[in-house]
Amino acid sequence: MSDTSSVVVDADEGFTRSAGKQLALYALYAIAAVAAVMFVLSLAAGGAGSSATGNAIDVENNSITIALREEPPQMDAARATDASSNVVLSHVMEGLISYDLDAQPIPGVAERWEIREDGATFWLRENALWSDGVPVTAHDFVFSWRRVLNPETASQYAFILYPIKNAEAINTGQLPVETLGVRAAGDRVLEVEFERPTPYFDKLVSYLTYFPTREDFFKSTNGRYGADADMMLYNGPYVLTEWVHGSTMRWEKNPLYWNKENKGFLDEIRTAYITQDINAKLNLFKDGQIVDTHLLSPMLPTAMEQRWQIDRSMDGSVFYLEFNHRDNRITRNWNFRRAMQLAQDSTELVYKVLKEPSYIPGTTLFPAWLNGVSESFQKEYPPVEHKMNVQKAREHLALAKQELGIDEFPPLMMLTGDTPISLLAAEYYQQLFRENLGLELRLDVQIFKQRLEKMRQGEFDIVLSGWGPDYNDVLTYGDLFSSWNLQNRGRYNSPEMDSWIRIAQSELEPKKRMDAFGEIQRLLYEDVVIIPMYERGISFVVDPRLKDFRRRSVGPEVDYNFAYIDTSGQ
Amino acid sequence: MSEISAADFQPLTAGQETQVISRPSLSYWQDAWIRLKANRRALASLYIVIGLLAFTLLGPVLWPVDPARQDIDQISLPPGTDRNATIVAPYQPWFGDANLPGTGLRLAEPGTTQAVRLQWEVLPGANGHRVYRNLFPVGPEYAYGIPLAEILNNDTLYFEDRLDLQPGTYFYSVVALGPRGEITTEYESLEVDIQRVTTVAEAIERGLLEEGTNLQVGDQIELAWHPLGTDYLGRDMLARLMAGARVSLFIGIGAPLLFVLFGVTYGSVAGFVGGRVDQVMMRFADFVVALPFLLFMIVFKIAFGIGPGESGVFPMLVAMVVLLWPATARLVRGQILQIREQGYIDASRLLGAKTPYLVFRHMIPNTLGVVLVTLTFAIPSAIFTEAFLSFIGMGVAPPTPSWGSMSNEGIKTMLTTPHELIFPALFISLTVLAFNLLGDGLRDALDARMRNRE
């Protein structure tokens, strides 16, 4: 008996030992196999990279391949709101005024214009043609602008036309569209009447909501205008010749475009990829499948190793913590907001946490690229110097407690988008305010649309928010916190702010107007309407053979209108 | 042939042992334990499981670091990084130094992790300058590296770099800009060694120094120790793994315990009562199997009023318990149906055993082997589910970590700082493997039919 039992145990042990050996052997084989596969793959990838087998640039056909962030929902300029639509429309359409390579305004469909206190006149050029050969006329603009403001169109960007007389009343359904203050004096003269003086109107009309639409063609599409490549007319440097929904687009050179000498040098631009995945785009670029891509900070070591020429540009937008100023919100208390302002430092956020080389630590609502009277606005009106002071912050917090009559602050809701950068910033702030002020912040992470909806409803205490420019003037930021602006999601309401904004909107003397913006900037800091986080920039790489490609702060984020292929380097 | 005496025909006296049990008798559990001990894989797994529990429960006592604390000076550092830092004066803004000696691109003071201060003269033909930083020398491709700043005039000829400075060597370049602000090939380059530094105020804030300690500029200090490195916000990985283990093991062990318990009760009732009741109960179980888990998880989250920013662990637990019991119930019902028809049950019943006695004495103990095995296999799958749900953002709310959410964060920087992904992934794999092997061993040890087969 005893013998057998010991044999059983031995056999068992032997079994486990041999099984263990076998297992170890299998594991070794598996690791060796994986290593071999990885080695082969990396060799293959290296080969592909060095020989540049990709077709990002096709020198023979003078064409390039690019990636779009997402597919445009539709190409009707009146209803477009997203960045991708903006990119495509800015290449296939042209407004009254256009931009040159250095983002300076140049004549577009209008050959000259005049802006007065009560209105503006645009003289249209003769040779501006639609892609079917018919001239672009002043009637096309009248029709388009009336359509944008028609409440039935439900254009989200209709507000950008509000400087035109009666525009707001029409958009809210109080007046018929025919009363709009715009009139075609013949085919080639467009007369605009203003609701109030609008000295920056020339900057507005290059925005895509101001693009023309031809009435007879629009009617012939039976409501499918902009839904397909053949459901549109084009007047820009390129025309859309093919649109396979969900997969590719093809833009070709517009033979009828009037300014061919200065724009639209490529025969063809293919948008072969639609992806938001930045890693996928990096790999496409590495393999020579697309001509440009942008880089996030974790990719920079790779880019340096590949010896790419990294470029940067400001994307124009400014990001900030916005408070909810509605009644019954703790964030309505000035001392509370002041405490939060004093407890943070945007340089730490940008330099240590986000680590994005193209970002500039936020100091004000007005980004560095905006122009003042004669040079940069920030230079003429330096932002209030901010110094982090936790001691003082705690004093203000104690005052806030007294004023609100509470012992303990309840958890506050911090609304944020779901992009990696905003999540990172939100988590950083959560701990920062917990450590420095003992505040508990709950993160409400939402996708972009849902975040906007919650901001609109006012369902937040603090939101990580941002604002991109619609036109190249300080006012695109300056009127954000007026009591009547619907984009003022925190419902900040101050008579002093409103009075400065009114001056900024209608003052014609540049110095006085900029002074008003200076006061707005001071008030934004002193009243802690927002806490600036950063000005967003982008690090990117372009195929060195493609010249004069631009990333823009205003208008399309990527601009191939001036791009051409240069083969001299080879 | 030996002689046969009369004594041989005497009857044996009563009380004399006919059979002797030479060893103490073994109960079912003792026997199972012996055979489990003989299985080394299972035993090793058992130790790992015990180790994990100790890591979760005792770990935070031995390593009392706040898992939410952000050490901004040590972000995304792998384990074993050098921690020596030199004390420097607090940061003061710097706007160039008109009297700085020397020419060309040069440093105003030695490069530190606080700031690198560069100054230069106007480059030939420049309309402005761009400052770059690179990990490699510029080389013939004019790969200058990361553009840090663009200065569109020739008045500003200095730059202060404070962006994510790490100890090591950087190559700074200043490149002349052409008339339209374009990059030219006119540049100057400078190799800069960066020294790790900190200030007294920062050291006190991070708890490295007692307030009032007398430290001078230039003194050496050791930064906080992070044995497993730090994550993307400078949080201690070891503390986060421990805190994450609490969530992962709570779900991983709590949920299976509850739903197996319910499954056993449900299955044994169905199996024992049988007939119509059994039919109805098992069809209901089939119905529950068909319910989609993720959808219910979301529904529970809303039903419990779990707002944004609050932990979704409780609805996760409820969803698991409500939806995952049918597998166990079916298994136990099958076993009970089988056992019910066994001879010893009939015998027991003939001897007058009541139903509760039958169930608790004969039925459930005989299904326990199966149940235990189900349980050990349910645990790894529950840990996986938790990891997956936290990975897609349905689980814990930041800053609470869980292994799944840590993996999710780690995967974003997989190529640059792999340790942020490897550690939580390793813990998930190890736990799941240990529970699986333990379950395997238990199945072998508890299966009575395998007793004599080895």
XYZ file of C-alpha atoms in Angstrom, chain B residues 46-407:
362
model
C -2.278 29.387 -5.111
C 0.739 31.205 -3.711
C 0.406 33.839 -6.444
C -3.253 34.356 -5.566
C -2.378 34.693 -1.888
C 0.426 37.067 -2.865
C -1.990 39.180 -4.896
C -4.391 39.403 -1.993
C -1.536 40.472 0.271
C -0.435 42.992 -2.373
C -3.931 44.444 -2.428
C -4.666 44.439 1.285
C -1.271 44.866 2.919
C 0.458 46.729 0.104
C -1.085 50.145 0.783
C -0.041 49.828 4.435
C 3.579 49.146 3.531
C 3.681 51.644 0.655
C 1.451 54.500 1.841
C 1.712 56.716 -1.229
C -1.383 58.514 -2.498
C -2.106 56.971 -5.916
C -3.618 60.274 -7.104
C -0.640 62.400 -6.173
C 1.067 63.963 -9.167
C 4.827 64.321 -9.115
C 5.036 66.835 -11.956
C 8.850 66.736 -11.964
C 8.957 63.015 -12.664
C 6.444 62.328 -15.406
C 6.444 59.022 -17.323
C 9.686 57.836 -15.794
C 10.565 54.172 -16.130
C 11.670 52.331 -12.975
C 15.249 52.753 -11.927
C 15.740 56.297 -13.207
C 18.422 58.339 -11.497
C 16.850 60.575 -8.854
C 19.671 62.886 -7.852
C 18.848 66.528 -8.262
C 20.656 69.734 -7.473
C 18.943 72.506 -5.572
C 18.610 75.735 -7.576
C 17.021 79.100 -6.927
C 13.281 79.482 -7.678
C 12.407 80.178 -11.280
C 12.479 83.799 -12.375
C 11.393 84.956 -15.819
C 14.314 85.859 -18.055
C 14.343 88.299 -20.944
C 17.838 88.002 -22.354
C 21.064 89.478 -21.070
C 22.560 92.354 -23.069
C 25.947 91.943 -21.365
C 26.339 88.235 -21.932
C 29.937 87.555 -23.029
C 30.760 85.510 -26.117
C 29.286 85.344 -29.598
C 27.130 82.997 -31.597
C 24.530 80.667 -30.126
C 25.419 80.289 -26.458
C 24.009 79.533 -23.046
C 23.326 82.275 -20.523
C 23.719 79.722 -17.763
C 24.236 75.934 -17.636
C 21.277 73.924 -18.893
C 19.001 72.521 -16.206
C 15.635 70.802 -16.152
C 14.203 74.110 -14.934
C 15.177 76.123 -17.999
C 17.660 76.369 -20.841
C 18.507 79.985 -21.651
C 19.849 80.625 -25.128
C 21.117 83.789 -26.696
C 22.541 84.488 -30.149
C 23.388 87.139 -32.722
C 21.434 87.866 -35.875
C 22.235 85.217 -38.460
C 23.276 86.409 -41.945
C 20.256 87.375 -44.043
C 17.774 86.540 -41.310
C 14.362 88.225 -41.032
C 13.684 86.406 -37.811
C 14.669 83.143 -36.208
C 13.278 79.807 -35.292
C 14.584 77.829 -32.324
C 14.734 74.056 -32.561
C 15.646 71.255 -30.195
C 16.809 67.860 -31.330
C 17.935 64.570 -29.843
C 20.435 64.141 -32.675
C 22.897 66.421 -34.453
C 21.335 68.346 -37.352
C 23.161 66.576 -40.177
C 22.977 67.086 -43.951
C 19.154 66.665 -44.122
C 18.675 69.905 -42.165
C 16.563 67.926 -39.723
C 16.600 70.542 -36.998
C 14.256 68.660 -34.678
C 11.295 70.045 -32.767
C 10.466 73.684 -33.510
C 10.122 75.368 -30.114
C 9.500 78.967 -31.042
C 9.347 81.355 -33.937
C 10.502 84.942 -33.572
C 9.454 87.034 -36.558
C 11.843 89.930 -35.982
C 15.505 90.499 -35.263
C 14.937 92.399 -32.009
C 14.483 89.345 -29.832
C 17.672 87.304 -29.834
C 17.112 85.088 -26.829
C 14.910 82.167 -25.967
C 14.119 80.299 -22.810
C 13.187 76.646 -23.198
C 11.139 75.154 -20.378
C 9.356 72.434 -22.308
C 9.625 68.985 -20.756
C 13.371 69.131 -20.132
C 14.901 65.768 -19.282
C 18.450 65.116 -18.083
C 20.651 64.222 -21.030
C 21.951 65.907 -24.136
C 20.021 68.149 -26.504
C 21.108 69.790 -29.722
C 19.678 73.280 -29.996
C 19.632 75.106 -33.313
C 18.732 78.628 -34.285
C 17.652 78.870 -37.912
C 17.387 82.051 -39.954
C 13.991 82.798 -41.476
C 13.705 84.100 -45.033
C 11.787 87.197 -46.115
C 8.418 85.394 -46.052
C 9.125 83.618 -42.792
C 10.301 80.433 -44.502
C 13.023 78.143 -43.166
C 16.492 78.542 -44.661
C 19.611 76.433 -44.391
C 21.434 79.138 -42.428
C 21.725 77.904 -38.871
C 23.828 77.638 -35.747
C 23.789 74.652 -33.464
C 24.745 74.046 -29.854
C 25.058 70.891 -27.785
C 23.629 71.305 -24.282
C 23.884 68.941 -21.327
C 20.896 69.109 -19.032
C 21.234 68.662 -15.289
C 18.359 67.534 -13.108
C 17.442 70.261 -10.628
C 14.713 71.165 -8.190
C 13.976 74.050 -5.852
C 13.579 74.091 -2.087
C 9.898 75.068 -2.380
C 9.197 72.176 -4.743
C 11.047 69.724 -2.515
C 8.973 70.812 0.486
C 5.778 70.620 -1.518
C 6.581 67.061 -2.611
C 7.367 66.098 0.981
C 11.077 65.475 0.379
C 12.143 68.028 2.960
C 10.943 69.135 6.331
C 9.851 72.743 6.400
C 12.694 74.855 7.694
C 15.465 72.523 6.575
C 18.504 74.519 5.719
C 19.508 73.635 2.180
C 21.667 75.824 -0.005
C 21.641 76.269 -3.730
C 23.981 73.662 -5.164
C 23.193 70.982 -2.568
C 22.200 67.524 -3.733
C 18.841 65.975 -2.956
C 17.142 62.757 -3.930
C 13.727 63.075 -5.584
C 10.853 60.861 -4.490
C 11.403 57.173 -5.117
C 9.035 55.394 -7.491
C 10.031 51.697 -7.556
C 7.888 50.931 -10.617
C 8.226 54.345 -12.218
C 5.514 56.940 -12.785
C 2.664 57.403 -15.228
C 1.762 60.236 -17.620
C 0.878 62.567 -14.727
C 3.794 61.620 -12.498
C 1.706 59.341 -10.309
C 3.397 56.444 -8.573
C 2.825 53.249 -10.565
C 3.183 50.918 -7.579
C 0.590 52.809 -5.538
C -1.724 52.907 -8.543
C -1.329 49.196 -9.189
C -2.268 48.492 -5.573
C -5.264 50.784 -5.719
C -6.188 49.302 -9.087
C -5.927 45.790 -7.665
C -8.545 46.705 -5.094
C -11.055 47.497 -7.826
C -10.037 44.629 -10.073
C -10.061 41.982 -7.347
C -13.222 43.350 -5.733
C -15.063 42.883 -8.995
C -13.078 39.775 -9.882
C -13.874 37.920 -6.669
C -17.034 39.647 -5.413
C -19.102 39.266 -8.552
C -18.342 35.559 -9.172
C -18.971 34.708 -5.507
C -22.377 36.328 -5.629
C -23.521 34.978 -8.947
C -22.212 31.473 -8.279
C -24.033 31.462 -4.948
C -27.240 32.502 -6.655
C -26.658 30.045 -9.491
C -26.174 27.154 -7.056
C -29.374 27.941 -5.176
C -31.364 28.443 -8.356
C -29.973 25.338 -10.062
C -30.418 23.030 -7.094
C -34.013 24.122 -6.569
C -34.762 23.596 -10.246
C -33.005 20.245 -10.350
C -34.419 18.928 -7.105
C -38.023 19.967 -7.572
C -37.956 19.025 -11.246
C -40.963 18.739 -13.510
C -42.856 21.834 -14.524
C -41.052 24.109 -12.093
C -37.750 22.992 -13.547
C -39.003 23.660 -17.069
C -40.138 27.186 -16.235
C -37.016 28.023 -14.243
C -34.642 26.802 -16.911
C -36.471 28.640 -19.701
C -36.109 31.788 -17.617
C -32.383 31.075 -17.318
C -32.226 30.742 -21.121
C -33.917 34.099 -21.402
C -31.337 35.720 -19.131
C -28.490 34.236 -21.184
C -29.824 36.056 -24.226
C -29.629 39.516 -22.575
C -26.777 41.696 -23.833
C -24.323 42.484 -21.061
C -23.020 45.865 -22.216
C -26.506 47.260 -22.766
C -27.590 46.250 -19.285
C -24.447 47.666 -17.796
C -25.407 51.048 -19.294
C -29.037 50.686 -18.221
C -28.000 49.923 -14.643
C -25.633 52.842 -14.646
C -28.509 55.143 -15.504
C -31.017 53.375 -13.258
C -28.753 53.778 -10.242
C -28.377 57.464 -11.005
C -24.623 57.146 -11.431
C -23.800 60.588 -12.736
C -20.820 61.495 -14.835
C -17.576 61.452 -12.913
C -18.771 58.805 -10.473
C -17.545 55.255 -10.282
C -19.393 52.695 -12.382
C -18.093 49.759 -10.341
C -21.337 49.093 -8.462
C -23.563 48.866 -11.562
C -20.877 46.659 -13.069
C -21.152 44.324 -10.092
C -24.939 44.280 -10.287
C -24.931 43.678 -14.027
C -22.561 40.752 -13.593
C -24.581 39.176 -10.821
C -27.876 39.661 -12.622
C -26.696 38.378 -15.970
C -23.995 35.781 -15.410
C -25.602 33.276 -13.038
C -27.356 30.986 -15.583
C -24.179 29.099 -16.517
C -23.665 27.957 -12.921
C -27.363 27.275 -12.451
C -27.436 24.966 -15.471
C -24.358 23.101 -14.371
C -25.634 22.566 -10.844
C -29.093 21.547 -12.060
C -27.530 18.907 -14.299
C -25.503 17.551 -11.409
C -28.494 17.501 -9.075
C -30.635 15.702 -11.647
C -27.932 13.051 -11.897
C -27.384 12.681 -8.161
C -31.112 12.548 -7.456
C -31.344 9.242 -9.288
C -28.376 7.658 -7.508
C -28.894 4.564 -5.354
C -27.604 6.077 -2.163
C -30.184 8.823 -2.326
C -32.944 6.243 -2.531
C -31.356 4.355 0.333
C -31.108 7.469 2.394
C -34.716 8.312 1.658
C -35.788 4.802 2.638
C -33.979 5.303 5.921
C -36.185 8.303 6.529
C -34.082 11.253 5.453
C -35.976 14.496 4.967
C -35.542 16.742 1.933
C -33.305 19.398 3.581
C -31.036 16.651 4.861
C -30.835 15.115 1.408
C -30.034 18.454 -0.201
C -27.459 19.613 2.308
C -25.871 16.258 3.155
C -25.800 14.575 -0.210
C -26.576 16.847 -3.093
C -24.732 20.112 -2.555
C -21.481 18.554 -1.254
C -21.414 16.371 -4.312
C -21.767 19.356 -6.615
C -19.207 21.429 -4.721
C -16.334 20.219 -6.859
C -18.026 21.463 -10.004
C -19.036 24.696 -8.303
C -15.552 25.468 -7.047
C -14.129 24.897 -10.466
C -16.757 27.180 -12.036
C -15.896 29.782 -9.471
C -12.174 29.736 -10.141
C -12.800 30.020 -13.855
C -15.376 32.776 -13.374
C -12.884 34.920 -11.462
C -10.413 35.490 -14.318
C -13.233 36.134 -16.756
C -14.723 38.703 -14.356
C -11.329 40.387 -14.002
C -11.104 40.510 -17.764
C -14.591 41.970 -18.037
C -13.733 44.664 -15.519
C -10.502 45.439 -17.335
C -12.351 45.627 -20.632
C -15.139 47.850 -19.306
C -12.670 50.179 -17.613
C -10.629 50.142 -20.802
C -13.585 51.481 -22.786
C -14.387 53.974 -20.030
C -17.472 52.317 -18.540
C -15.819 51.453 -15.254
C -13.968 53.510 -12.704
C -13.960 57.311 -12.824
C -10.647 59.180 -12.724
C -8.563 59.546 -10.655
C -9.415 56.059 -9.297
C -7.260 53.575 -11.172
C -8.045 50.045 -12.185
C -5.783 47.729 -14.126
C -8.002 48.061 -17.173
C -8.074 51.837 -17.179
C -4.327 51.934 -16.522
C -3.749 49.761 -19.572
